PDB file of C-alpha atoms in Angstrom:
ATOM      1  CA  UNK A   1       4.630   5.853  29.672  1.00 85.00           C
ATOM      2  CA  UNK A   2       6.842   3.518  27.662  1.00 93.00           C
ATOM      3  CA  UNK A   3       9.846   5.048  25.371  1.00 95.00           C
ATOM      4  CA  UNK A   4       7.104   5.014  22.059  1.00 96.00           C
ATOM      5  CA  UNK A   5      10.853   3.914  20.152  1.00 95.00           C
ATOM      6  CA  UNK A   6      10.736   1.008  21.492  1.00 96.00           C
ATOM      7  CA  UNK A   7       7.467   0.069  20.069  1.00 97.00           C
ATOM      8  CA  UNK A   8       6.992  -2.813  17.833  1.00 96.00           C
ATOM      9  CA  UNK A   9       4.524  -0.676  15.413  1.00 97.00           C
ATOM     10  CA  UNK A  10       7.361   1.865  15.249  1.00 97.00           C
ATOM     11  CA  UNK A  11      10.645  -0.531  14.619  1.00 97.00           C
ATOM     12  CA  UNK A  12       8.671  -2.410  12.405  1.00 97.00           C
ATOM     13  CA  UNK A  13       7.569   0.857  10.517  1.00 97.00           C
ATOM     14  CA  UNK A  14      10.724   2.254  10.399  1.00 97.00           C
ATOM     15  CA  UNK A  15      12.786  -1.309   8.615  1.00 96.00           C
ATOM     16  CA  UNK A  16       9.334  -1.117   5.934  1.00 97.00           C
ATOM     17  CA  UNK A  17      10.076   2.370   5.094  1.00 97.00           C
ATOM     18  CA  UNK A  18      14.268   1.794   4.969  1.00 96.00           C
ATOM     19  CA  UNK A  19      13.655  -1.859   2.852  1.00 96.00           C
ATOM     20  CA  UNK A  20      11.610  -0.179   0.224  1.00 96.00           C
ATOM     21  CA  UNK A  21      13.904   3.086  -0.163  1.00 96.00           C
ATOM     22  CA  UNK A  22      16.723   0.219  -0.329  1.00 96.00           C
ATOM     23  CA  UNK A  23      14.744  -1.351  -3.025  1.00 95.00           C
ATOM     24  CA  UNK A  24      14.589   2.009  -5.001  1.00 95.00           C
ATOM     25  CA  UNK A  25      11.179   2.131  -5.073  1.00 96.00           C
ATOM     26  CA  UNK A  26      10.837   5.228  -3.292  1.00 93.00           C
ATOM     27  CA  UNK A  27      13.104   8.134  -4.370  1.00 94.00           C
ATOM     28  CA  UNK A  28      13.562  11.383  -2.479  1.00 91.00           C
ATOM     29  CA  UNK A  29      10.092  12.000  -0.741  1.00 89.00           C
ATOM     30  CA  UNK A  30       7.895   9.729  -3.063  1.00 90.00           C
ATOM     31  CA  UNK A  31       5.815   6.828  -1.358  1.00 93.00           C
ATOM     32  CA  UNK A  32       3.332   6.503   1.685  1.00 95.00           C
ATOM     33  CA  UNK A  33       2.105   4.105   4.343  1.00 96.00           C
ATOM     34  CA  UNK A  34      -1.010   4.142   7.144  1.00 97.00           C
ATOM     35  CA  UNK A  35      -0.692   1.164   9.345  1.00 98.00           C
ATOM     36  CA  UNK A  36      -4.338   0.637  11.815  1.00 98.00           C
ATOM     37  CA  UNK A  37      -3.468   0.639  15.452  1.00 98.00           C
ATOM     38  CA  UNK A  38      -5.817  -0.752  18.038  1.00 96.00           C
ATOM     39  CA  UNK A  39      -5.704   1.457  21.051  1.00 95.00           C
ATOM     40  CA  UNK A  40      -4.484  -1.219  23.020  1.00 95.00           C
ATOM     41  CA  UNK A  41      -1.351  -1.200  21.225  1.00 96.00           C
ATOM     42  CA  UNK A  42      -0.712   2.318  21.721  1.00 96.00           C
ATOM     43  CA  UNK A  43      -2.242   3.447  25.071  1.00 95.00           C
ATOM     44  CA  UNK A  44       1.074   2.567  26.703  1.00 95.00           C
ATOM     45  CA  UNK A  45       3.435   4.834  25.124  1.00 96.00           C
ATOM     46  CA  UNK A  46       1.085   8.257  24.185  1.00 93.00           C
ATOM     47  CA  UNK A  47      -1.489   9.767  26.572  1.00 91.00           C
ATOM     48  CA  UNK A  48      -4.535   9.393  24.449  1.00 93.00           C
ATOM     49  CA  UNK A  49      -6.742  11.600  26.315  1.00 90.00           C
ATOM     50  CA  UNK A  50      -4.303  14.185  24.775  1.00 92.00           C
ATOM     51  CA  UNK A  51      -3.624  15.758  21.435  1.00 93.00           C
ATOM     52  CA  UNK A  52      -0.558  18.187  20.124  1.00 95.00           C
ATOM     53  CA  UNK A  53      -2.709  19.828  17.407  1.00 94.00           C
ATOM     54  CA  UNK A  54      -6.024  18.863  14.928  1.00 94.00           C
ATOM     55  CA  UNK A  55      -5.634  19.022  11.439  1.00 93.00           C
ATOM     56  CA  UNK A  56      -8.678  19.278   8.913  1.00 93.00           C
ATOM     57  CA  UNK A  57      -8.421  16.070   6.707  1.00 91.00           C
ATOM     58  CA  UNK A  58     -10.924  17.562   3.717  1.00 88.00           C
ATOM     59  CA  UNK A  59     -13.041  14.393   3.504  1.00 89.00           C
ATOM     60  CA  UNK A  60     -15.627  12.683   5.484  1.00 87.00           C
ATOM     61  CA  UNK A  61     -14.937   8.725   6.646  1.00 89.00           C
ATOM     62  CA  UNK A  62     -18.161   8.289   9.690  1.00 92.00           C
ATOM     63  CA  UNK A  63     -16.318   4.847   9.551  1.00 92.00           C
ATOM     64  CA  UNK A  64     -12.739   5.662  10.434  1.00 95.00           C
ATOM     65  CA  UNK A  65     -14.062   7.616  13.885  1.00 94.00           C
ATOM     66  CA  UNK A  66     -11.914   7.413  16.565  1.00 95.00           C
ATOM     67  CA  UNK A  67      -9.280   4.732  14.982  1.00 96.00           C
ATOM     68  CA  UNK A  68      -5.979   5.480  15.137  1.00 97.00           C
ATOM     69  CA  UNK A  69      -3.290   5.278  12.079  1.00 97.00           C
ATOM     70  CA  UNK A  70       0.510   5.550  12.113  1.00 98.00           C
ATOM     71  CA  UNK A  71       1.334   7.683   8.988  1.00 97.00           C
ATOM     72  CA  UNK A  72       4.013   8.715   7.005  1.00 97.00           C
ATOM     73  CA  UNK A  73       4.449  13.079   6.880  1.00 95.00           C
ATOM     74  CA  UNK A  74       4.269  15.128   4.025  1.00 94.00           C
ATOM     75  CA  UNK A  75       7.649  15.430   1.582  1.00 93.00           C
ATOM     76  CA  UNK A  76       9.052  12.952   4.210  1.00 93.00           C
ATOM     77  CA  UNK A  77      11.978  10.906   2.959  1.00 94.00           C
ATOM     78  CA  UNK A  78      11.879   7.183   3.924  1.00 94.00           C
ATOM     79  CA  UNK A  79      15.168   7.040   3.866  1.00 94.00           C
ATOM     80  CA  UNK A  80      15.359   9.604   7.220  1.00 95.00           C
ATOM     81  CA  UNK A  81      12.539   7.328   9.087  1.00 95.00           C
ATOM     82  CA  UNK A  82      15.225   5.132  10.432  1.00 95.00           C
ATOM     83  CA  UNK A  83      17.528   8.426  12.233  1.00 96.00           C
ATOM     84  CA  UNK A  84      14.229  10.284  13.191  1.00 96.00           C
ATOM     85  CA  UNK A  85      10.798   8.380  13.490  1.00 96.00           C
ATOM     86  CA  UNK A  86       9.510  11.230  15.875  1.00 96.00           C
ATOM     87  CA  UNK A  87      10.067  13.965  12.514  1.00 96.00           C
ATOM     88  CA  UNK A  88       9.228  11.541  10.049  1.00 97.00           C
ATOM     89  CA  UNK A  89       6.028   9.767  10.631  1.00 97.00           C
ATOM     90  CA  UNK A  90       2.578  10.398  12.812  1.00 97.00           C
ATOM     91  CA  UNK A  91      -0.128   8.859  15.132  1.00 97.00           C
ATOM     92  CA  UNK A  92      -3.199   9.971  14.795  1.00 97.00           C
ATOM     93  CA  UNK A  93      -6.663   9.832  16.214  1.00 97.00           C
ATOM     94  CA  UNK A  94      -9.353  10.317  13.730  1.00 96.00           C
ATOM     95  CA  UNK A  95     -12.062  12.381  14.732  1.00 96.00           C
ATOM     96  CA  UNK A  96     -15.419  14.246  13.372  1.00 93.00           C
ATOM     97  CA  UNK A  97     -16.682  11.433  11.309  1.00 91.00           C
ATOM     98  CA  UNK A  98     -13.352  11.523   9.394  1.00 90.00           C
ATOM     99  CA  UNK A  99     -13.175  15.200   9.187  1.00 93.00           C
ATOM    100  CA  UNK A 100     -10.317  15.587  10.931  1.00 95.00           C
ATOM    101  CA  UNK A 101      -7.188  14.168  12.378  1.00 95.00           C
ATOM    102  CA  UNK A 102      -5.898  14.855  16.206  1.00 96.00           C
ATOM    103  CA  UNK A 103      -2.212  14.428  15.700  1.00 97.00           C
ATOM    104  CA  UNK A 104      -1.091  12.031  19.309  1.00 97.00           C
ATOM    105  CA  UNK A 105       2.522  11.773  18.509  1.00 97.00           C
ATOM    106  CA  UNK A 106       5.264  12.345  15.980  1.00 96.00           C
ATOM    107  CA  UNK A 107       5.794  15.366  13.183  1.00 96.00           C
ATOM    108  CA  UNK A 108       7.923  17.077  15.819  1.00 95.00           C
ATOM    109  CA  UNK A 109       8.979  19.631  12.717  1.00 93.00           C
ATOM    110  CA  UNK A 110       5.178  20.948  12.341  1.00 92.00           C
ATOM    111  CA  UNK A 111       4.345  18.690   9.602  1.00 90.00           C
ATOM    112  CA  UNK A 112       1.683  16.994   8.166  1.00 89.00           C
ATOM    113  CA  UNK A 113       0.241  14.164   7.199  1.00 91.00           C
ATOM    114  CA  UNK A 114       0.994  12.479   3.600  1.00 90.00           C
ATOM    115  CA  UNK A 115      -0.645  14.353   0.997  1.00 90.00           C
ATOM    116  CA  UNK A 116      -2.092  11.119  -0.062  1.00 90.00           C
ATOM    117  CA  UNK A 117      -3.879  11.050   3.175  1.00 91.00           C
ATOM    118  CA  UNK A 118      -7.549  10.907   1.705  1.00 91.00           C
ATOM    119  CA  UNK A 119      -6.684   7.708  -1.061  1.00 91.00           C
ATOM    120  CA  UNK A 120      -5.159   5.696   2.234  1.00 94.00           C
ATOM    121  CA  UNK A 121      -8.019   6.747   4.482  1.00 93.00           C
ATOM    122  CA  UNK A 122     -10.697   6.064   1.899  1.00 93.00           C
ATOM    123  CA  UNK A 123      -9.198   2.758   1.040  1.00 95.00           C
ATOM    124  CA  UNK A 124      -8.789   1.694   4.725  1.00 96.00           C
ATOM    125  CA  UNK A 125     -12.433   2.308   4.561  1.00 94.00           C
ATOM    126  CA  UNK A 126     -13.248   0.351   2.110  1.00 95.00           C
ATOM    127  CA  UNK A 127     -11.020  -3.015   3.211  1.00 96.00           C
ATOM    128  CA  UNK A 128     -12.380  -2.968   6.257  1.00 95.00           C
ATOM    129  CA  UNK A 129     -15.758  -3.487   5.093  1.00 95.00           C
ATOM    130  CA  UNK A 130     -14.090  -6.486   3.140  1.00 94.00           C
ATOM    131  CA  UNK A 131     -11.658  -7.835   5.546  1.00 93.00           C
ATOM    132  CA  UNK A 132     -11.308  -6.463   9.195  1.00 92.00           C
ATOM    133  CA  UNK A 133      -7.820  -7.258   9.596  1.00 93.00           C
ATOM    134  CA  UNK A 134      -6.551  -5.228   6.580  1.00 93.00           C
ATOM    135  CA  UNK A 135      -4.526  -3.072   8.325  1.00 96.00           C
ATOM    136  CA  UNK A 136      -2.068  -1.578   6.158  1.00 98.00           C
ATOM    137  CA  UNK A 137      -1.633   0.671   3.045  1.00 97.00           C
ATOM    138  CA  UNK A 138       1.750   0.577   1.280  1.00 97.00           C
ATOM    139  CA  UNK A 139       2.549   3.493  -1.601  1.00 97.00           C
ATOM    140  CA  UNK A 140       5.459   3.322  -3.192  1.00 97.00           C
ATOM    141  CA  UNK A 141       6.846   3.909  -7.301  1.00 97.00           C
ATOM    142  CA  UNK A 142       8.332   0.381  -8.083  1.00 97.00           C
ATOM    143  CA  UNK A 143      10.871   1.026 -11.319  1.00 97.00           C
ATOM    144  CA  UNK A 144       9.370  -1.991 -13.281  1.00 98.00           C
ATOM    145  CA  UNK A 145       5.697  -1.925 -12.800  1.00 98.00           C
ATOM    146  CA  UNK A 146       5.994   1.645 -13.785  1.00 97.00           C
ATOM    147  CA  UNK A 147       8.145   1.160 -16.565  1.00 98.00           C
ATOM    148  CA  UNK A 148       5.724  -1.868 -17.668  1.00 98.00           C
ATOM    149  CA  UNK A 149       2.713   0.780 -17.568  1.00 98.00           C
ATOM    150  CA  UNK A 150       4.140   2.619 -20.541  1.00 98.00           C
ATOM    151  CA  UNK A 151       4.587  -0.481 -23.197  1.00 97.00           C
ATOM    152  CA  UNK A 152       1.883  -2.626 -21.710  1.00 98.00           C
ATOM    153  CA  UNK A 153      -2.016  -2.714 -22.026  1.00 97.00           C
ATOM    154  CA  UNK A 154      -3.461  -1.272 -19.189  1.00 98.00           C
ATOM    155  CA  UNK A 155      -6.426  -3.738 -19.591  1.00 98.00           C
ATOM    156  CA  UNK A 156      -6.876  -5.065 -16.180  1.00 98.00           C
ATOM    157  CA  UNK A 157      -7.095  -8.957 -17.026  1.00 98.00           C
ATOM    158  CA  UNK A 158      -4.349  -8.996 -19.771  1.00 98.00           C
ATOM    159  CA  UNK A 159      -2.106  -6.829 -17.311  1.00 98.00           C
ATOM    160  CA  UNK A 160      -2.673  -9.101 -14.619  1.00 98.00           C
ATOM    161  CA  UNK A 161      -1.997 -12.509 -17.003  1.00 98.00           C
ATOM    162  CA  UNK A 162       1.501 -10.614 -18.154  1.00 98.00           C
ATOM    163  CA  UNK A 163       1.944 -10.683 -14.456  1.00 98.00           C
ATOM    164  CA  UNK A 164       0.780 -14.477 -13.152  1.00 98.00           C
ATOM    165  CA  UNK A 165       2.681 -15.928 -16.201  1.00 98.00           C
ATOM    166  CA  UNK A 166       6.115 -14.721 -15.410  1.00 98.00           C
ATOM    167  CA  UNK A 167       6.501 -16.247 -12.264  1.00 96.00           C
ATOM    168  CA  UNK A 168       5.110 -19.064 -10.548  1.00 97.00           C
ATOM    169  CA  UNK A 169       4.026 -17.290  -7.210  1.00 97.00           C
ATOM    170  CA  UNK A 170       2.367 -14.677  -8.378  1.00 98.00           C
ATOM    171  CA  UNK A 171      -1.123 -16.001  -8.954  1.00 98.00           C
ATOM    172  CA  UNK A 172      -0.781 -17.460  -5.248  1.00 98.00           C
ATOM    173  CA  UNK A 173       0.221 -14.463  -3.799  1.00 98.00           C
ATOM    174  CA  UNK A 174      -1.901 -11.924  -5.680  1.00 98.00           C
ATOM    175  CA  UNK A 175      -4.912 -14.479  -6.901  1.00 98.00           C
ATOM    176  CA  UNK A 176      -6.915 -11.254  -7.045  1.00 97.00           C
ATOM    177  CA  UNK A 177      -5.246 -10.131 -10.090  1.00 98.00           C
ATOM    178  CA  UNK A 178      -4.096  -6.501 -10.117  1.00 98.00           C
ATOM    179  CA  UNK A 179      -6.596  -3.129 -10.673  1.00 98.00           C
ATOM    180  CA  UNK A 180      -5.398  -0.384 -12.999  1.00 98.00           C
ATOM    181  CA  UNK A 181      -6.075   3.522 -12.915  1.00 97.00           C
ATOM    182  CA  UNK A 182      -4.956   5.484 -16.209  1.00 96.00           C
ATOM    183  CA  UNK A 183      -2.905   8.523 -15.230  1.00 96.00           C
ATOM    184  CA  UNK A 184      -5.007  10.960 -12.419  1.00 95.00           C
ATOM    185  CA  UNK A 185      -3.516  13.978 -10.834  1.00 94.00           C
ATOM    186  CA  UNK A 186      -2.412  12.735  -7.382  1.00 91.00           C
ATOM    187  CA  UNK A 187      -2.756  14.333  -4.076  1.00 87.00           C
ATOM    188  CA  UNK A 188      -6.684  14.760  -4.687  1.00 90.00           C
ATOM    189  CA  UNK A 189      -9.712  13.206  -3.166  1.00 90.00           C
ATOM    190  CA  UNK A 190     -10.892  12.392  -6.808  1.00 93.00           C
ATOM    191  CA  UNK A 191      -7.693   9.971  -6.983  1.00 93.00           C
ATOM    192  CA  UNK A 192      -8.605   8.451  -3.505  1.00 92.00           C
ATOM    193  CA  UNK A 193     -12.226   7.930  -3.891  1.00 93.00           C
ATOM    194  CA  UNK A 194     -11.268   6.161  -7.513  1.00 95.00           C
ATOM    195  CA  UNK A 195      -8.405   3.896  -5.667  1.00 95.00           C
ATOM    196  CA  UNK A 196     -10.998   3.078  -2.504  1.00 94.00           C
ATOM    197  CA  UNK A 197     -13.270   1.642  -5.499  1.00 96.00           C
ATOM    198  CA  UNK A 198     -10.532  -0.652  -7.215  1.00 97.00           C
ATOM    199  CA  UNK A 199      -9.716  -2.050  -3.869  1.00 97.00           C
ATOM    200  CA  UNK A 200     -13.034  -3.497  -3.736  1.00 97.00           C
ATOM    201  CA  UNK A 201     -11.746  -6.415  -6.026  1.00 97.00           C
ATOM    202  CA  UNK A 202      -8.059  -6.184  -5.124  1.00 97.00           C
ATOM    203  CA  UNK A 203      -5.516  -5.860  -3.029  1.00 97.00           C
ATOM    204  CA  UNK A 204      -3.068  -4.092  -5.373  1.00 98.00           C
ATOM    205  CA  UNK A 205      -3.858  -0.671  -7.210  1.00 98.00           C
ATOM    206  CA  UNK A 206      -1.498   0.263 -10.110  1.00 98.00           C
ATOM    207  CA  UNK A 207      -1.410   4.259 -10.620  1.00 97.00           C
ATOM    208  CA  UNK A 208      -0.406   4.235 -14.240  1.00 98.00           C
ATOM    209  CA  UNK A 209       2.401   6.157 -15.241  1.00 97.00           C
ATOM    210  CA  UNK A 210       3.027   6.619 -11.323  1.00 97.00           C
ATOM    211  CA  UNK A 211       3.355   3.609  -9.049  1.00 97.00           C
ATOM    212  CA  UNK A 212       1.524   1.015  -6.407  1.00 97.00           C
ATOM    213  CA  UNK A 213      -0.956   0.973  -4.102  1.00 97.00           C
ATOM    214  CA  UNK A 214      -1.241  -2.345  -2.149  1.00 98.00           C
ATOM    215  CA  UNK A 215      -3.348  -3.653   1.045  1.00 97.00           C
ATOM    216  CA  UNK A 216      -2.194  -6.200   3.666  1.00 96.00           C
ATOM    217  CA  UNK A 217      -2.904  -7.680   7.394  1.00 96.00           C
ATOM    218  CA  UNK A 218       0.776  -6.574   8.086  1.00 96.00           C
ATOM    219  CA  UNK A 219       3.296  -4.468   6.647  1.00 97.00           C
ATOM    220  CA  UNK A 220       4.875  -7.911   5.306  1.00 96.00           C
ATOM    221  CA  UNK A 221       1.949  -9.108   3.982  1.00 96.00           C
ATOM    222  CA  UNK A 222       1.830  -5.291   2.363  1.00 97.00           C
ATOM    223  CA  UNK A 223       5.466  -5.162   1.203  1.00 97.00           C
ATOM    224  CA  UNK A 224       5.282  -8.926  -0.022  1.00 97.00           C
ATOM    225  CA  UNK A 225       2.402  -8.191  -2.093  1.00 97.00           C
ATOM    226  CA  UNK A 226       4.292  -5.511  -3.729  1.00 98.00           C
ATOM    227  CA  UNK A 227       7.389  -7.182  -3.761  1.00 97.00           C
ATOM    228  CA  UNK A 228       6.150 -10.210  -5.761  1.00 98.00           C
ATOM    229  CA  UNK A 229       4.416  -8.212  -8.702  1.00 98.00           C
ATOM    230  CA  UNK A 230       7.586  -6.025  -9.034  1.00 98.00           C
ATOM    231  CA  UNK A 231       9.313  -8.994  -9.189  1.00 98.00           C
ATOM    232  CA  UNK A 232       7.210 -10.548 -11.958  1.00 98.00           C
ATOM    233  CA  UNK A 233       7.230  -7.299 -14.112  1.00 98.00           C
ATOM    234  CA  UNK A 234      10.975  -7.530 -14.068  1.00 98.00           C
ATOM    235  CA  UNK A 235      10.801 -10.442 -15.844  1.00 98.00           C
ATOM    236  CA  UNK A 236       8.491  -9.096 -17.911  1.00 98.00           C
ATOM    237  CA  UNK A 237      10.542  -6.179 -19.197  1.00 98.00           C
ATOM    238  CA  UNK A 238      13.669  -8.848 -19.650  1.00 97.00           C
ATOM    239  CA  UNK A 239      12.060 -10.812 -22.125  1.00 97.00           C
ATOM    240  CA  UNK A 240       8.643  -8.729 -23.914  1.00 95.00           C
ATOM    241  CA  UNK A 241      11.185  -8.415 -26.624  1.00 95.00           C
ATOM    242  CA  UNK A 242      12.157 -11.504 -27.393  1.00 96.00           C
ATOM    243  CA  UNK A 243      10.492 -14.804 -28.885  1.00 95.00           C
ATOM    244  CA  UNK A 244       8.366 -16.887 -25.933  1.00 92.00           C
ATOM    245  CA  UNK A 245       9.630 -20.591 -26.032  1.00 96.00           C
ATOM    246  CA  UNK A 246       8.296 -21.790 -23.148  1.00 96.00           C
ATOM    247  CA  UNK A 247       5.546 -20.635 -20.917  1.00 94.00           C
ATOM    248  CA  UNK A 248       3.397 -20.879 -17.399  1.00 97.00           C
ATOM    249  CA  UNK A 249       0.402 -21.767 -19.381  1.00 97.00           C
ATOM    250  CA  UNK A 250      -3.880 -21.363 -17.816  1.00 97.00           C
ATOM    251  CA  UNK A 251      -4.040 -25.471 -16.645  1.00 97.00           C
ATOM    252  CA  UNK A 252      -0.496 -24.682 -14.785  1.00 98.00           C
ATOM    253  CA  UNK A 253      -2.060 -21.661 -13.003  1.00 98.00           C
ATOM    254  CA  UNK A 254      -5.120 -24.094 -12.248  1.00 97.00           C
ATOM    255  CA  UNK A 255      -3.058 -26.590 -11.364  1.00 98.00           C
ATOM    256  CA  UNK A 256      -1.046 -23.900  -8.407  1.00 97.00           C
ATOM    257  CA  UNK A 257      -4.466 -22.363  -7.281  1.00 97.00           C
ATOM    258  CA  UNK A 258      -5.747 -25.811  -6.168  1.00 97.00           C
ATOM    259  CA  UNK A 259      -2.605 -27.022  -4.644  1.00 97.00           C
ATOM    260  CA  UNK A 260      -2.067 -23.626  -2.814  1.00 97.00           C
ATOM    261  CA  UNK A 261      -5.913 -23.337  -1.898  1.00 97.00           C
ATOM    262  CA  UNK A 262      -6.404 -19.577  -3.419  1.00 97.00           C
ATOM    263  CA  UNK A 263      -9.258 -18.775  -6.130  1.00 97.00           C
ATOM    264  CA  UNK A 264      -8.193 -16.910  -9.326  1.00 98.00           C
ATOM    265  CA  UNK A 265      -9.935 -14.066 -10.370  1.00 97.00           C
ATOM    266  CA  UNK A 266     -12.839 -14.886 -11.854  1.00 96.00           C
ATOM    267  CA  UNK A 267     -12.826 -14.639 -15.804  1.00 96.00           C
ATOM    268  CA  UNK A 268      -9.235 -14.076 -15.614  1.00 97.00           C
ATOM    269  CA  UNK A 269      -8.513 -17.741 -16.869  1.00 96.00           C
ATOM    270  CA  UNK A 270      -9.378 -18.484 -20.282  1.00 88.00           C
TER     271      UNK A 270
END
């Protein structure tokens, strides 16, 4: 078997994790990622015909069985990922019709999986379905979005207008628009069945009054998507209070989605 350390999936993991602690948006233990793994990618550095222990994963997914998913452990601080993948984060083997998880590697502390383990499960359900190669799901508590939650309305179309007219990439990278839950106790397969059903339209999930879910093909494409609305919402919170002189106005955001070849959200454009 090859060193599992030197995997791709693993160092590329393990920079994700550090970048977004770097960018503050994931403080002490907050913030979770799932990343699909073919078993090709994997057979080479775990025995798959072998598990260290099964844990019970309290929900059904019939279409998850027998994928595997790198994920980040319970009360796990991304900033520790980088010293100590093998404590930090897990490989699992989902079993059962979703029912439970056969740990392959990692958690060498007796951890567990995230405790947002159903809302990434359920929503890797549900992107599949829409596109196969959405692979990743990136949690994290980005200081501006969240801040913007509290002073903006949390009507999905005016949120997501706030957000394409601060900068111009942000209708081309999230043309989508972004999907809002009001505050919901977290941790609970009530908040994961709501966030698999707001990925159905998007890519990124706002948790009001909490923080970000997005989906990706990769963990750039992931951390990108984040990474742009954050930025966006910056702006936003540098100049809500002050008089609008100028502005990225509906024909310039018509004018960007035909030249960059994306579709808006429908009804989303007055």
């Amino acid at each position: 078997m090859k060193d599992i350390l030197t995997a791709n999936f693993i160092i590329e993991t393990t920079r994700t994790l550090t970048n977004m602690y770097n960018h503050g948006w994931d403080e002490r233990n907050s913030g979770n990622l799932s990343l699909l793994l073919t078993e090709s990618e994997i057979s080479d550095y775990c025995d798959l015909n072998n598990f260290i222990r099964e844990i019970p994963t309290g929900f059904e997914a019939p279409e998850l069985n027998n994928k595997y998913f790198l994920v980040t452990g319970t009360g796990k601080y991304f900033k520790n990922t980088q010293y100590n993948p093998a404590e930090n984060l897990g490989l699992f083997k989902i079993v059962n019709d979703g029912k439970i998880a056969r740990l392959l590697w990692g958690l060498t502390d007796g951890g567990n999986f995230t405790s947002e383990f159903p809302a990434h499960m359920m929503s890797h359900s549900v992107r599949l379905a829409i596109n196969p190669n959405n692979r990743v799901i990136l949690h994290c508590h980005p200081t501006n979005l969240l801040a913007m939650t509290y002073i903006h309305s949390l009507n999905e179309r005016e949120f997501t207008r706030t957000l394409w007219q601060m900068c111009t990439e942000s209708i081309i990278i999230f043309p989508d628009g972004i999907n809002i839950l009001p505050w919901m106790l977290c941790g609970t397969n009530e908040i994961g069945q709501a966030t698999a059903e707001k990925f159905k339209t998007s890519r990124l999930i706002i948790w009001a009054q909490h923080g970000i879910y997005a989906a990706g093909q990769n963990l750039d494409d992931s951390f990108g998507l984040i990474e742009t609305a954050e930025k966006a919402a910056e702006i936003y919170l540098k100049i809500a209070h002050l008089p609008r002189v100028n502005n990225i106005t509906d024909e310039n955001l018509r004018e960007l989605a035909v030249k960059f070849n994306v579709k808006p959200r429908d009804g989303y454009l007055s």
